[in-house]
Every structure is written in C-alpha cells, then in structure tokens.
Amino acid sequence: MQFGERVDVAQVEEGVVLAPRFDADGLIQVVTTDATAGEVLMVATMNREALALTIELGEAVYWSRSRQTLWHKGATSGLVQRVRELLIDDDQDAIWLRVDVTGGASCHVGYRSCFYRRVPLGAATPGEQNDAPALEFTIHDKVFDPIDVYGDAPNPTRL
Amino acid sequence: MQFGERVDVAQVEEGVVLAPRFDADGLIQVVTTDATAGEVLMVATMNREALALTIELGEAVYWSRSRQTLWHKGATSGLVQRVRELLIDDDQDAIWLRVDVTGGASCHVGYRSCFYRRVPLGAATPGEQNDAPALEFTIHDKVFDPIDVYGDAPNPTRL
C-alpha cells in the first residue's frame, strides 16, 4: 500500500488523498474507541506498516513501543479489535479507530477500557499542594484475569 | 502541583496516585472527546505544566508541538474546552479528556471535530496498489470560517 505525498497544507487538510505524517520515530498517534458504546478503549501508536496492515485486514495492528515490534492486537489474548471505521485528522498525524472488540476488553490489566481511573479537577488546597492527586476508579470489575490470559508474558508497562 | 513517583507496575496500574509517564520529549498523549456526543474531537499532547494547569483550571491546556508553547485551547478562537472528566490509562502514559466545547468546534480547519475524513478498509485491488487510499468526508459543513476566527495567524499544520 502506498501513502500520498504531503504537498501543501490545503491538500493535507482538505484533500482526499491519505498522506499521513509519521514523527521522527516513524510513528503516528492512534486513539481507539468502542464503536457501539463510544468510550475510549486505548491510545497507542502505529508505524507505516501497522497502518497499512490495519487498513488491509480491518483489524487493529499497532506498533508496540515497549516491545519494539508489530502488535496485532488480540494475537495473544484473543481480544481482537475489528475496525468498523478508520478516520484521520485534519493534519493527518493522528488516527481514530472505531472498533468492535471480541471478548469486550481492550486493557492488558483486565478492564474493558485502559481508562478506568479519574483525576479530580480543581486547584489543590494549601494542605494538599505537596501531594500528588488521588485517582478515583471509574470501572471496578475486570472482564478477565490477566494471569489466565497472558500467563507469565512480560508486562508491557514501562516505569 | 506534584505528581507521584513511578515505583512499580502494580502501583502504576492499580494504585490511586497520579504518577504520569512523560516521554523523552517530556510529553504525554491526550485524546479529547465531546462529553455529550462522545466523538473524538482531537488528539494532542501535554507537558507536565499543561497537565497541571488543565487539572487546576478545568479547561484544556495542551503543549503545541508546532509552536513549542503552552496552548490554552480557545485563547485565540474563543472555543474553550471545559473539562467534565479527566481520566488516565493503565500505565499512566495517556490522558482522556471529556469536554464541553464553547461554540461547538474543536478543529482549526473549522469542523466540529478534527476527524472529518474516513479511510476505506480492505486490500487494494491490483490496479490500485500504487495509489494512496482515497479519503471520504464524514463531516461536510464547517462550524466556522477559519479566516474569520484566526485571521492571518500561522496555520499549525506541519508538512
């Protein structure tokens, strides 16, 4: 699959040729939402090959920065993301995938979405200014047990 | 505002202390959705200061990579994003903002969302393999005229 050249701003923003911009590491930002419920499931990256494969297969293929490899989502867990719609943003440096998830979970920790904790808003009180904000869980129940699904595979979270 | 230290995977993934991971450039990925309609409005980045300001103000403040400056969204256009909910992901390297947008538009090109074009899925036919995929517009009408709002300010799109 070929991508278009980025000729000028008008062509990139208002044109009809897919001409994505990859950053200095060759990556483009991706946000993935549930096509039915609408919530954000995960944020990830793709390289050129991952984007081409996602378009061709209709299943999400990312670039794993922690493992430095192509990552066909669900290859290990079975939780494949079928792409219902793939959109690109104005300056063509970000992708939005609307997906249906086999098994209903997208997070390696076992939750439906990777976004299961909220940060309270507002300025810290004088007594709190040296503390980090406390997170509030918005999802309480896991869809699966990560040990059952991933066994002893290395955890992708980097410190 | 302080952020927590990243001690171990369990604390980052299952703990209740905000301990975000900024990349080598000091940035964290952000996805912004409309709190009511749910669609993705934009994908952007924050640095440490932008994240702290967003939490304190309850309005979206990003880091502009094209302008290399803090970017209080709406400062020029008036299209402020009021944050209804701010979530962080499992490994705390991505932010999800659910916002209400004054004026109903978040895209500098004038559309409601930055994601107004779809990439068709499926393998290219033999006759198409040397062509870039053709984009399909999913939003046709602009909410505002960018020239009225931004005048001759430089366009942030980078080629």
mmCIF file of N, CA and C in Angstrom, chain A residues 1-4 6-9 12-18 21 29 31 33 38-40 43-45 55-56 65 83 85-96 107-109 111 114-123 129-135 137-138 142 155 157-159, chain B residues 1-4 6-9 12-18 21 29 31 33 38-40 43-45 55-56 65 83 85-96 107-109 111 114-123 129-135 137-138 142 155 157-159:
data_model
loop_
_atom_site.group_PDB
_atom_site.id
_atom_site.type_symbol
_atom_site.label_atom_id
_atom_site.label_comp_id
_atom_site.label_asym_id
_atom_site.label_seq_id
_atom_site.Cartn_x
_atom_site.Cartn_y
_atom_site.Cartn_z
ATOM 1 N N MET A 1 0.842 -1.203 0.000
ATOM 2 C CA MET A 1 0.000 0.000 0.000
ATOM 3 C C MET A 1 0.877 1.253 0.000
ATOM 4 N N GLN A 2 0.503 2.196 -0.832
ATOM 5 C CA GLN A 2 1.222 3.469 -0.899
ATOM 6 C C GLN A 2 0.467 4.523 -0.088
ATOM 7 N N PHE A 3 1.209 5.490 0.461
ATOM 8 C CA PHE A 3 0.570 6.675 1.025
ATOM 9 C C PHE A 3 0.947 7.868 0.156
ATOM 10 N N GLY A 4 0.091 8.906 0.182
ATOM 11 C CA GLY A 4 0.344 10.067 -0.651
ATOM 12 C C GLY A 4 1.472 10.938 -0.110
ATOM 13 N N ARG A 6 2.937 14.625 1.036
ATOM 14 C CA ARG A 6 2.365 15.799 1.685
ATOM 15 C C ARG A 6 2.876 17.035 0.935
ATOM 16 N N VAL A 7 2.009 17.585 0.108
ATOM 17 C CA VAL A 7 2.430 18.638 -0.823
ATOM 18 C C VAL A 7 2.260 20.022 -0.211
ATOM 19 N N ASP A 8 1.066 20.307 0.294
ATOM 20 C CA ASP A 8 0.837 21.609 0.914
ATOM 21 C C ASP A 8 -0.298 21.482 1.927
ATOM 22 N N VAL A 9 -0.520 22.537 2.709
ATOM 23 C CA VAL A 9 -1.487 22.474 3.807
ATOM 24 C C VAL A 9 -2.907 22.216 3.286
ATOM 25 N N VAL A 12 -3.299 18.554 2.439
ATOM 26 C CA VAL A 12 -3.310 17.694 3.625
ATOM 27 C C VAL A 12 -4.631 17.830 4.372
ATOM 28 N N GLU A 13 -5.109 19.068 4.544
ATOM 29 C CA GLU A 13 -6.286 19.322 5.387
ATOM 30 C C GLU A 13 -7.612 19.105 4.668
ATOM 31 N N GLU A 14 -7.653 19.426 3.403
ATOM 32 C CA GLU A 14 -8.949 19.428 2.717
ATOM 33 C C GLU A 14 -8.985 18.444 1.545
ATOM 34 N N GLY A 15 -7.881 17.744 1.322
ATOM 35 C CA GLY A 15 -7.809 16.846 0.179
ATOM 36 C C GLY A 15 -8.366 15.471 0.480
ATOM 37 N N VAL A 16 -8.349 14.625 -0.519
ATOM 38 C CA VAL A 16 -8.932 13.288 -0.391
ATOM 39 C C VAL A 16 -7.883 12.202 -0.628
ATOM 40 N N VAL A 17 -6.603 12.539 -0.389
ATOM 41 C CA VAL A 17 -5.549 11.537 -0.504
ATOM 42 C C VAL A 17 -4.989 11.272 0.894
ATOM 43 N N LEU A 18 -4.892 9.993 1.250
ATOM 44 C CA LEU A 18 -4.316 9.635 2.547
ATOM 45 C C LEU A 18 -2.804 9.882 2.487
ATOM 46 N N ARG A 21 1.335 11.766 8.358
ATOM 47 C CA ARG A 21 2.611 12.288 8.828
ATOM 48 C C ARG A 21 3.103 11.397 9.966
ATOM 49 N N GLN A 29 0.099 8.766 16.128
ATOM 50 C CA GLN A 29 -0.761 8.528 17.291
ATOM 51 C C GLN A 29 -2.085 7.909 16.857
ATOM 52 N N VAL A 31 -6.001 6.683 18.476
ATOM 53 C CA VAL A 31 -6.963 6.512 19.572
ATOM 54 C C VAL A 31 -8.009 5.510 19.107
ATOM 55 N N THR A 33 -11.685 3.693 19.990
ATOM 56 C CA THR A 33 -12.925 3.771 20.770
ATOM 57 C C THR A 33 -13.811 2.573 20.447
ATOM 58 N N GLY A 38 -18.901 3.840 22.494
ATOM 59 C CA GLY A 38 -18.271 5.120 22.224
ATOM 60 C C GLY A 38 -17.106 5.474 23.109
ATOM 61 N N GLU A 39 -16.873 4.743 24.203
ATOM 62 C CA GLU A 39 -15.805 5.189 25.098
ATOM 63 C C GLU A 39 -14.421 4.894 24.536
ATOM 64 N N VAL A 40 -13.436 5.653 25.028
ATOM 65 C CA VAL A 40 -12.049 5.445 24.608
ATOM 66 C C VAL A 40 -11.552 4.165 25.261
ATOM 67 N N VAL A 43 -5.064 4.268 23.828
ATOM 68 C CA VAL A 43 -4.292 5.179 22.982
ATOM 69 C C VAL A 43 -2.996 4.449 22.666
ATOM 70 N N ALA A 44 -2.573 4.488 21.425
ATOM 71 C CA ALA A 44 -1.415 3.692 21.026
ATOM 72 C C ALA A 44 -0.723 4.374 19.852
ATOM 73 N N THR A 45 0.217 3.675 19.231
ATOM 74 C CA THR A 45 0.895 4.210 18.049
ATOM 75 C C THR A 45 0.923 3.145 16.953
ATOM 76 N N ILE A 55 -5.470 -1.172 7.697
ATOM 77 C CA ILE A 55 -6.391 -0.854 6.599
ATOM 78 C C ILE A 55 -6.711 -2.115 5.792
ATOM 79 N N GLU A 56 -5.693 -2.891 5.497
ATOM 80 C CA GLU A 56 -5.907 -4.070 4.647
ATOM 81 C C GLU A 56 -6.717 -5.158 5.350
ATOM 82 N N ARG A 65 5.680 0.096 21.394
ATOM 83 C CA ARG A 65 6.918 0.797 21.737
ATOM 84 C C ARG A 65 7.692 0.057 22.816
ATOM 85 N N VAL A 83 -12.123 -3.419 13.053
ATOM 86 C CA VAL A 83 -12.266 -1.985 12.779
ATOM 87 C C VAL A 83 -13.548 -1.738 12.004
ATOM 88 N N GLU A 85 -14.610 1.561 11.586
ATOM 89 C CA GLU A 85 -14.339 2.804 10.843
ATOM 90 C C GLU A 85 -12.960 3.313 11.225
ATOM 91 N N LEU A 86 -12.220 3.804 10.250
ATOM 92 C CA LEU A 86 -10.878 4.359 10.464
ATOM 93 C C LEU A 86 -10.878 5.783 9.930
ATOM 94 N N LEU A 87 -10.605 6.743 10.817
ATOM 95 C CA LEU A 87 -10.618 8.147 10.399
ATOM 96 C C LEU A 87 -9.249 8.767 10.629
ATOM 97 N N ILE A 88 -8.974 9.828 9.886
ATOM 98 C CA ILE A 88 -7.707 10.549 10.058
ATOM 99 C C ILE A 88 -8.004 12.012 10.342
ATOM 100 N N ASP A 89 -7.108 12.675 11.065
ATOM 101 C CA ASP A 89 -7.431 14.037 11.493
ATOM 102 C C ASP A 89 -6.969 15.076 10.474
ATOM 103 N N ASP A 90 -7.211 16.329 10.807
ATOM 104 C CA ASP A 90 -7.027 17.443 9.868
ATOM 105 C C ASP A 90 -5.632 17.488 9.244
ATOM 106 N N ASP A 91 -4.595 17.433 10.097
ATOM 107 C CA ASP A 91 -3.234 17.496 9.548
ATOM 108 C C ASP A 91 -2.643 16.101 9.310
ATOM 109 N N GLN A 92 -3.495 15.094 9.414
ATOM 110 C CA GLN A 92 -3.121 13.712 9.088
ATOM 111 C C GLN A 92 -1.927 13.223 9.902
ATOM 112 N N ASP A 93 -1.928 13.560 11.216
ATOM 113 C CA ASP A 93 -0.910 12.979 12.094
ATOM 114 C C ASP A 93 -1.540 12.228 13.266
ATOM 115 N N ALA A 94 -2.808 11.835 13.129
ATOM 116 C CA ALA A 94 -3.462 11.036 14.162
ATOM 117 C C ALA A 94 -4.581 10.225 13.521
ATOM 118 N N ILE A 95 -4.782 9.027 14.082
ATOM 119 C CA ILE A 95 -5.766 8.063 13.567
ATOM 120 C C ILE A 95 -6.801 7.803 14.649
ATOM 121 N N TRP A 96 -8.052 7.694 14.242
ATOM 122 C CA TRP A 96 -9.125 7.272 15.154
ATOM 123 C C TRP A 96 -9.714 5.982 14.617
ATOM 124 N N CYS A 107 -7.890 -3.872 27.601
ATOM 125 C CA CYS A 107 -6.822 -3.447 28.503
ATOM 126 C C CYS A 107 -6.090 -4.669 29.055
ATOM 127 N N HIS A 108 -4.754 -4.618 29.017
ATOM 128 C CA HIS A 108 -3.986 -5.794 29.447
ATOM 129 C C HIS A 108 -4.116 -6.051 30.949
ATOM 130 N N VAL A 109 -4.624 -5.057 31.682
ATOM 131 C CA VAL A 109 -4.819 -5.245 33.125
ATOM 132 C C VAL A 109 -6.120 -6.020 33.396
ATOM 133 N N TYR A 111 -9.345 -4.760 32.438
ATOM 134 C CA TYR A 111 -10.536 -3.919 32.382
ATOM 135 C C TYR A 111 -11.006 -3.769 30.932
ATOM 136 N N CYS A 114 -8.692 0.837 28.934
ATOM 137 C CA CYS A 114 -7.482 1.200 29.680
ATOM 138 C C CYS A 114 -7.726 2.392 30.608
ATOM 139 N N PHE A 115 -8.816 3.123 30.373
ATOM 140 C CA PHE A 115 -9.070 4.343 31.149
ATOM 141 C C PHE A 115 -10.095 4.032 32.230
ATOM 142 N N TYR A 116 -9.624 3.596 33.384
ATOM 143 C CA TYR A 116 -10.525 3.185 34.462
ATOM 144 C C TYR A 116 -10.304 4.009 35.726
ATOM 145 N N ARG A 117 -9.516 5.092 35.608
ATOM 146 C CA ARG A 117 -9.295 5.955 36.770
ATOM 147 C C ARG A 117 -9.414 7.431 36.377
ATOM 148 N N ARG A 118 -10.071 8.183 37.236
ATOM 149 C CA ARG A 118 -10.351 9.599 37.013
ATOM 150 C C ARG A 118 -9.433 10.447 37.905
ATOM 151 N N VAL A 119 -9.010 11.593 37.373
ATOM 152 C CA VAL A 119 -8.254 12.569 38.159
ATOM 153 C C VAL A 119 -9.212 13.679 38.564
ATOM 154 N N PRO A 120 -9.423 13.919 39.861
ATOM 155 C CA PRO A 120 -10.312 15.015 40.277
ATOM 156 C C PRO A 120 -9.750 16.361 39.803
ATOM 157 N N LEU A 121 -10.650 17.273 39.453
ATOM 158 C CA LEU A 121 -10.242 18.579 38.937
ATOM 159 C C LEU A 121 -10.259 19.622 40.041
ATOM 160 N N GLY A 122 -9.529 20.701 39.794
ATOM 161 C CA GLY A 122 -9.522 21.825 40.727
ATOM 162 C C GLY A 122 -8.162 22.014 41.361
ATOM 163 N N ALA A 123 -7.929 23.205 41.861
ATOM 164 C CA ALA A 123 -6.647 23.505 42.488
ATOM 165 C C ALA A 123 -6.511 22.758 43.809
ATOM 166 N N GLN A 129 -0.849 20.680 48.576
ATOM 167 C CA GLN A 129 -0.013 21.099 47.455
ATOM 168 C C GLN A 129 1.238 20.253 47.254
ATOM 169 N N ASN A 130 1.673 19.554 48.267
ATOM 170 C CA ASN A 130 2.843 18.694 48.102
ATOM 171 C C ASN A 130 2.483 17.241 47.815
ATOM 172 N N ASP A 131 1.173 16.978 47.647
ATOM 173 C CA ASP A 131 0.730 15.615 47.358
ATOM 174 C C ASP A 131 0.361 15.492 45.885
ATOM 175 N N ALA A 132 0.531 14.301 45.342
ATOM 176 C CA ALA A 132 0.012 14.025 44.001
ATOM 177 C C ALA A 132 -1.494 13.829 44.090
ATOM 178 N N PRO A 133 -2.226 14.208 43.018
ATOM 179 C CA PRO A 133 -3.671 13.985 43.047
ATOM 180 C C PRO A 133 -3.997 12.508 43.255
ATOM 181 N N ALA A 134 -5.083 12.262 43.979
ATOM 182 C CA ALA A 134 -5.552 10.892 44.218
ATOM 183 C C ALA A 134 -6.507 10.491 43.097
ATOM 184 N N LEU A 135 -6.328 9.292 42.563
ATOM 185 C CA LEU A 135 -7.172 8.789 41.479
ATOM 186 C C LEU A 135 -8.422 8.118 42.039
ATOM 187 N N PHE A 137 -11.316 5.272 40.953
ATOM 188 C CA PHE A 137 -11.665 4.234 39.980
ATOM 189 C C PHE A 137 -13.060 4.496 39.411
ATOM 190 N N THR A 138 -13.185 4.434 38.081
ATOM 191 C CA THR A 138 -14.487 4.592 37.419
ATOM 192 C C THR A 138 -15.015 3.246 36.930
ATOM 193 N N LYS A 142 -13.092 -6.308 36.566
ATOM 194 C CA LYS A 142 -12.316 -6.752 35.411
ATOM 195 C C LYS A 142 -13.125 -7.732 34.573
ATOM 196 N N ASN A 155 4.984 -7.941 31.296
ATOM 197 C CA ASN A 155 4.020 -6.837 31.345
ATOM 198 C C ASN A 155 4.556 -5.680 30.491
ATOM 199 N N THR A 157 3.915 -2.519 30.601
ATOM 200 C CA THR A 157 4.044 -1.215 31.264
ATOM 201 C C THR A 157 5.507 -0.907 31.565
ATOM 202 N N ARG A 158 5.933 0.279 31.133
ATOM 203 C CA ARG A 158 7.307 0.739 31.418
ATOM 204 C C ARG A 158 7.266 1.748 32.548
ATOM 205 N N LEU A 159 8.248 1.711 33.430
ATOM 206 C CA LEU A 159 8.278 2.699 34.523
ATOM 207 C C LEU A 159 8.970 3.992 34.071
ATOM 208 N N MET B 1 1.568 21.900 41.658
ATOM 209 C CA MET B 1 1.040 20.537 41.768
ATOM 210 C C MET B 1 2.160 19.518 41.607
ATOM 211 N N GLN B 2 2.142 18.524 42.466
ATOM 212 C CA GLN B 2 3.120 17.447 42.399
ATOM 213 C C GLN B 2 2.505 16.237 41.698
ATOM 214 N N PHE B 3 3.350 15.455 41.038
ATOM 215 C CA PHE B 3 2.912 14.145 40.558
ATOM 216 C C PHE B 3 3.671 13.090 41.339
ATOM 217 N N GLY B 4 3.077 11.889 41.431
ATOM 218 C CA GLY B 4 3.703 10.820 42.197
ATOM 219 C C GLY B 4 4.892 10.208 41.467
ATOM 220 N N ARG B 6 6.928 6.910 40.039
ATOM 221 C CA ARG B 6 6.538 5.614 39.471
ATOM 222 C C ARG B 6 7.423 4.546 40.114
ATOM 223 N N VAL B 7 6.842 3.826 41.053
ATOM 224 C CA VAL B 7 7.631 2.909 41.879
ATOM 225 C C VAL B 7 7.684 1.516 41.274
ATOM 226 N N ASP B 8 6.509 0.968 40.956
ATOM 227 C CA ASP B 8 6.470 -0.361 40.349
ATOM 228 C C ASP B 8 5.187 -0.509 39.531
ATOM 229 N N VAL B 9 5.093 -1.607 38.782
ATOM 230 C CA VAL B 9 3.973 -1.779 37.857
ATOM 231 C C VAL B 9 2.638 -1.822 38.595
ATOM 232 N N VAL B 12 1.567 1.667 39.557
ATOM 233 C CA VAL B 12 1.186 2.475 38.399
ATOM 234 C C VAL B 12 -0.169 2.035 37.861
ATOM 235 N N GLU B 13 -0.377 0.726 37.759
ATOM 236 C CA GLU B 13 -1.583 0.202 37.100
ATOM 237 C C GLU B 13 -2.797 0.136 38.029
ATOM 238 N N GLU B 14 -2.572 -0.169 39.285
ATOM 239 C CA GLU B 14 -3.714 -0.438 40.166
ATOM 240 C C GLU B 14 -3.785 0.536 41.340
ATOM 241 N N GLY B 15 -2.835 1.450 41.416
ATOM 242 C CA GLY B 15 -2.799 2.367 42.542
ATOM 243 C C GLY B 15 -3.680 3.581 42.345
ATOM 244 N N VAL B 16 -3.690 4.443 43.352
ATOM 245 C CA VAL B 16 -4.561 5.613 43.346
ATOM 246 C C VAL B 16 -3.754 6.910 43.430
ATOM 247 N N VAL B 17 -2.494 6.866 42.989
ATOM 248 C CA VAL B 17 -1.682 8.078 42.955
ATOM 249 C C VAL B 17 -1.416 8.434 41.492
ATOM 250 N N LEU B 18 -1.674 9.695 41.135
ATOM 251 C CA LEU B 18 -1.388 10.148 39.777
ATOM 252 C C LEU B 18 0.131 10.234 39.591
ATOM 253 N N ARG B 21 3.612 9.201 33.111
ATOM 254 C CA ARG B 21 4.884 8.960 32.435
ATOM 255 C C ARG B 21 4.984 9.916 31.247
ATOM 256 N N GLN B 29 0.534 11.710 25.696
ATOM 257 C CA GLN B 29 -0.524 11.739 24.683
ATOM 258 C C GLN B 29 -1.870 12.062 25.325
ATOM 259 N N VAL B 31 -6.171 12.380 24.346
ATOM 260 C CA VAL B 31 -7.300 12.313 23.420
ATOM 261 C C VAL B 31 -8.459 13.062 24.064
ATOM 262 N N THR B 33 -12.530 13.997 23.811
ATOM 263 C CA THR B 33 -13.820 13.644 23.226
ATOM 264 C C THR B 33 -14.886 14.624 23.708
ATOM 265 N N GLY B 38 -19.839 12.236 22.462
ATOM 266 C CA GLY B 38 -18.906 11.136 22.616
ATOM 267 C C GLY B 38 -17.843 11.030 21.546
ATOM 268 N N GLU B 39 -17.948 11.777 20.446
ATOM 269 C CA GLU B 39 -16.975 11.550 19.382
ATOM 270 C C GLU B 39 -15.605 12.150 19.713
ATOM 271 N N VAL B 40 -14.569 11.612 19.088
ATOM 272 C CA VAL B 40 -13.226 12.139 19.279
ATOM 273 C C VAL B 40 -13.131 13.479 18.567
ATOM 274 N N VAL B 43 -6.636 14.823 18.965
ATOM 275 C CA VAL B 43 -5.562 14.124 19.652
ATOM 276 C C VAL B 43 -4.424 15.121 19.779
ATOM 277 N N ALA B 44 -3.811 15.202 20.943
ATOM 278 C CA ALA B 44 -2.808 16.236 21.173
ATOM 279 C C ALA B 44 -1.808 15.752 22.211
ATOM 280 N N THR B 45 -0.960 16.643 22.681
ATOM 281 C CA THR B 45 0.000 16.300 23.729
ATOM 282 C C THR B 45 -0.041 17.370 24.818
ATOM 283 N N ILE B 55 -5.695 20.340 35.048
ATOM 284 C CA ILE B 55 -6.338 19.839 36.271
ATOM 285 C C ILE B 55 -6.799 21.011 37.139
ATOM 286 N N GLU B 56 -5.954 22.010 37.287
ATOM 287 C CA GLU B 56 -6.284 23.130 38.170
ATOM 288 C C GLU B 56 -7.414 23.999 37.618
ATOM 289 N N ARG B 65 3.175 21.308 19.753
ATOM 290 C CA ARG B 65 4.466 20.897 19.186
ATOM 291 C C ARG B 65 4.877 21.769 18.007
ATOM 292 N N VAL B 83 -13.438 20.967 30.849
ATOM 293 C CA VAL B 83 -13.213 19.544 31.113
ATOM 294 C C VAL B 83 -14.278 19.040 32.078
ATOM 295 N N GLU B 85 -14.504 15.588 32.612
ATOM 296 C CA GLU B 85 -13.856 14.455 33.273
ATOM 297 C C GLU B 85 -12.473 14.255 32.666
ATOM 298 N N LEU B 86 -11.490 13.945 33.516
ATOM 299 C CA LEU B 86 -10.114 13.700 33.071
ATOM 300 C C LEU B 86 -9.711 12.323 33.577
ATOM 301 N N LEU B 87 -9.383 11.435 32.648
ATOM 302 C CA LEU B 87 -9.011 10.067 33.028
ATOM 303 C C LEU B 87 -7.588 9.766 32.581
ATOM 304 N N ILE B 88 -6.965 8.805 33.252
ATOM 305 C CA ILE B 88 -5.619 8.370 32.878
ATOM 306 C C ILE B 88 -5.643 6.876 32.620
ATOM 307 N N ASP B 89 -4.739 6.406 31.745
ATOM 308 C CA ASP B 89 -4.814 4.996 31.356
ATOM 309 C C ASP B 89 -3.976 4.104 32.264
ATOM 310 N N ASP B 90 -4.004 2.816 31.958
ATOM 311 C CA ASP B 90 -3.430 1.785 32.831
ATOM 312 C C ASP B 90 -1.974 2.078 33.218
ATOM 313 N N ASP B 91 -1.118 2.335 32.214
ATOM 314 C CA ASP B 91 0.291 2.585 32.540
ATOM 315 C C ASP B 91 0.593 4.079 32.712
ATOM 316 N N GLN B 92 -0.457 4.873 32.757
ATOM 317 C CA GLN B 92 -0.360 6.310 33.047
ATOM 318 C C GLN B 92 0.554 7.047 32.070
ATOM 319 N N ASP B 93 0.415 6.686 30.761
ATOM 320 C CA ASP B 93 1.131 7.463 29.747
ATOM 321 C C ASP B 93 0.173 8.030 28.704
ATOM 322 N N ALA B 94 -1.110 8.134 29.052
ATOM 323 C CA ALA B 94 -2.081 8.752 28.146
ATOM 324 C C ALA B 94 -3.235 9.315 28.970
ATOM 325 N N ILE B 95 -3.777 10.428 28.474
ATOM 326 C CA ILE B 95 -4.859 11.158 29.146
ATOM 327 C C ILE B 95 -6.081 11.165 28.242
ATOM 328 N N TRP B 96 -7.244 11.010 28.840
ATOM 329 C CA TRP B 96 -8.516 11.163 28.118
ATOM 330 C C TRP B 96 -9.282 12.315 28.755
ATOM 331 N N CYS B 107 -11.762 22.084 15.826
ATOM 332 C CA CYS B 107 -10.777 21.882 14.757
ATOM 333 C C CYS B 107 -10.428 23.219 14.119
ATOM 334 N N HIS B 108 -9.129 23.480 13.944
ATOM 335 C CA HIS B 108 -8.710 24.784 13.414
ATOM 336 C C HIS B 108 -9.123 24.970 11.960
ATOM 337 N N VAL B 109 -9.512 23.873 11.293
ATOM 338 C CA VAL B 109 -9.966 23.992 9.897
ATOM 339 C C VAL B 109 -11.429 24.464 9.858
ATOM 340 N N TYR B 111 -14.111 22.551 11.298
ATOM 341 C CA TYR B 111 -15.070 21.473 11.531
ATOM 342 C C TYR B 111 -15.261 21.263 13.032
ATOM 343 N N CYS B 114 -11.699 17.283 14.550
ATOM 344 C CA CYS B 114 -10.572 17.185 13.620
ATOM 345 C C CYS B 114 -10.690 15.951 12.724
ATOM 346 N N PHE B 115 -11.531 15.005 13.120
ATOM 347 C CA PHE B 115 -11.640 13.742 12.370
ATOM 348 C C PHE B 115 -12.862 13.809 11.475
ATOM 349 N N TYR B 116 -12.681 14.310 10.257
ATOM 350 C CA TYR B 116 -13.804 14.502 9.352
ATOM 351 C C TYR B 116 -13.627 13.734 8.047
ATOM 352 N N ARG B 117 -12.599 12.842 8.033
ATOM 353 C CA ARG B 117 -12.380 12.028 6.826
ATOM 354 C C ARG B 117 -12.116 10.571 7.209
ATOM 355 N N ARG B 118 -12.706 9.672 6.455
ATOM 356 C CA ARG B 118 -12.635 8.231 6.690
ATOM 357 C C ARG B 118 -11.712 7.604 5.641
ATOM 358 N N VAL B 119 -10.962 6.578 6.080
ATOM 359 C CA VAL B 119 -10.134 5.786 5.165
ATOM 360 C C VAL B 119 -10.874 4.483 4.889
ATOM 361 N N PRO B 120 -11.220 4.187 3.644
ATOM 362 C CA PRO B 120 -11.901 2.913 3.357
ATOM 363 C C PRO B 120 -10.999 1.736 3.706
ATOM 364 N N LEU B 121 -11.605 0.654 4.178
ATOM 365 C CA LEU B 121 -10.843 -0.523 4.597
ATOM 366 C C LEU B 121 -10.806 -1.572 3.486
ATOM 367 N N GLY B 122 -9.825 -2.452 3.600
ATOM 368 C CA GLY B 122 -9.712 -3.562 2.649
ATOM 369 C C GLY B 122 -8.465 -3.444 1.810
ATOM 370 N N ALA B 123 -8.056 -4.561 1.245
ATOM 371 C CA ALA B 123 -6.854 -4.594 0.418
ATOM 372 C C ALA B 123 -7.094 -3.850 -0.890
ATOM 373 N N GLN B 129 -2.836 -0.626 -6.390
ATOM 374 C CA GLN B 129 -1.762 -0.826 -5.414
ATOM 375 C C GLN B 129 -0.708 0.278 -5.401
ATOM 376 N N ASN B 130 -0.611 1.022 -6.467
ATOM 377 C CA ASN B 130 0.352 2.125 -6.474
ATOM 378 C C ASN B 130 -0.283 3.464 -6.110
ATOM 379 N N ASP B 131 -1.563 3.419 -5.745
ATOM 380 C CA ASP B 131 -2.247 4.651 -5.364
ATOM 381 C C ASP B 131 -2.408 4.722 -3.848
ATOM 382 N N ALA B 132 -2.416 5.920 -3.302
ATOM 383 C CA ALA B 132 -2.761 6.099 -1.891
ATOM 384 C C ALA B 132 -4.271 5.957 -1.756
ATOM 385 N N PRO B 133 -4.738 5.437 -0.602
ATOM 386 C CA PRO B 133 -6.187 5.344 -0.395
ATOM 387 C C PRO B 133 -6.858 6.710 -0.531
ATOM 388 N N ALA B 134 -8.075 6.691 -1.064
ATOM 389 C CA ALA B 134 -8.860 7.919 -1.203
ATOM 390 C C ALA B 134 -9.693 8.124 0.060
ATOM 391 N N LEU B 135 -9.705 9.329 0.579
ATOM 392 C CA LEU B 135 -10.453 9.653 1.798
ATOM 393 C C LEU B 135 -11.889 10.021 1.451
ATOM 394 N N PHE B 137 -15.130 12.175 3.019
ATOM 395 C CA PHE B 137 -15.543 13.130 4.056
ATOM 396 C C PHE B 137 -16.740 12.574 4.828
ATOM 397 N N THR B 138 -16.652 12.640 6.183
ATOM 398 C CA THR B 138 -17.773 12.212 7.032
ATOM 399 C C THR B 138 -18.502 13.415 7.630
ATOM 400 N N LYS B 142 -18.687 23.161 7.849
ATOM 401 C CA LYS B 142 -17.851 23.789 8.874
ATOM 402 C C LYS B 142 -18.730 24.573 9.851
ATOM 403 N N ASN B 155 -0.833 28.827 10.218
ATOM 404 C CA ASN B 155 -1.526 27.534 10.302
ATOM 405 C C ASN B 155 -0.620 26.535 11.026
ATOM 406 N N THR B 157 -0.562 23.315 10.960
ATOM 407 C CA THR B 157 -0.252 22.059 10.268
ATOM 408 C C THR B 157 1.171 22.087 9.721
ATOM 409 N N ARG B 158 1.916 21.027 10.052
ATOM 410 C CA ARG B 158 3.290 20.877 9.548
ATOM 411 C C ARG B 158 3.309 19.852 8.438
ATOM 412 N N LEU B 159 4.084 20.105 7.418
ATOM 413 C CA LEU B 159 4.173 19.129 6.315
ATOM 414 C C LEU B 159 5.197 18.057 6.639
#
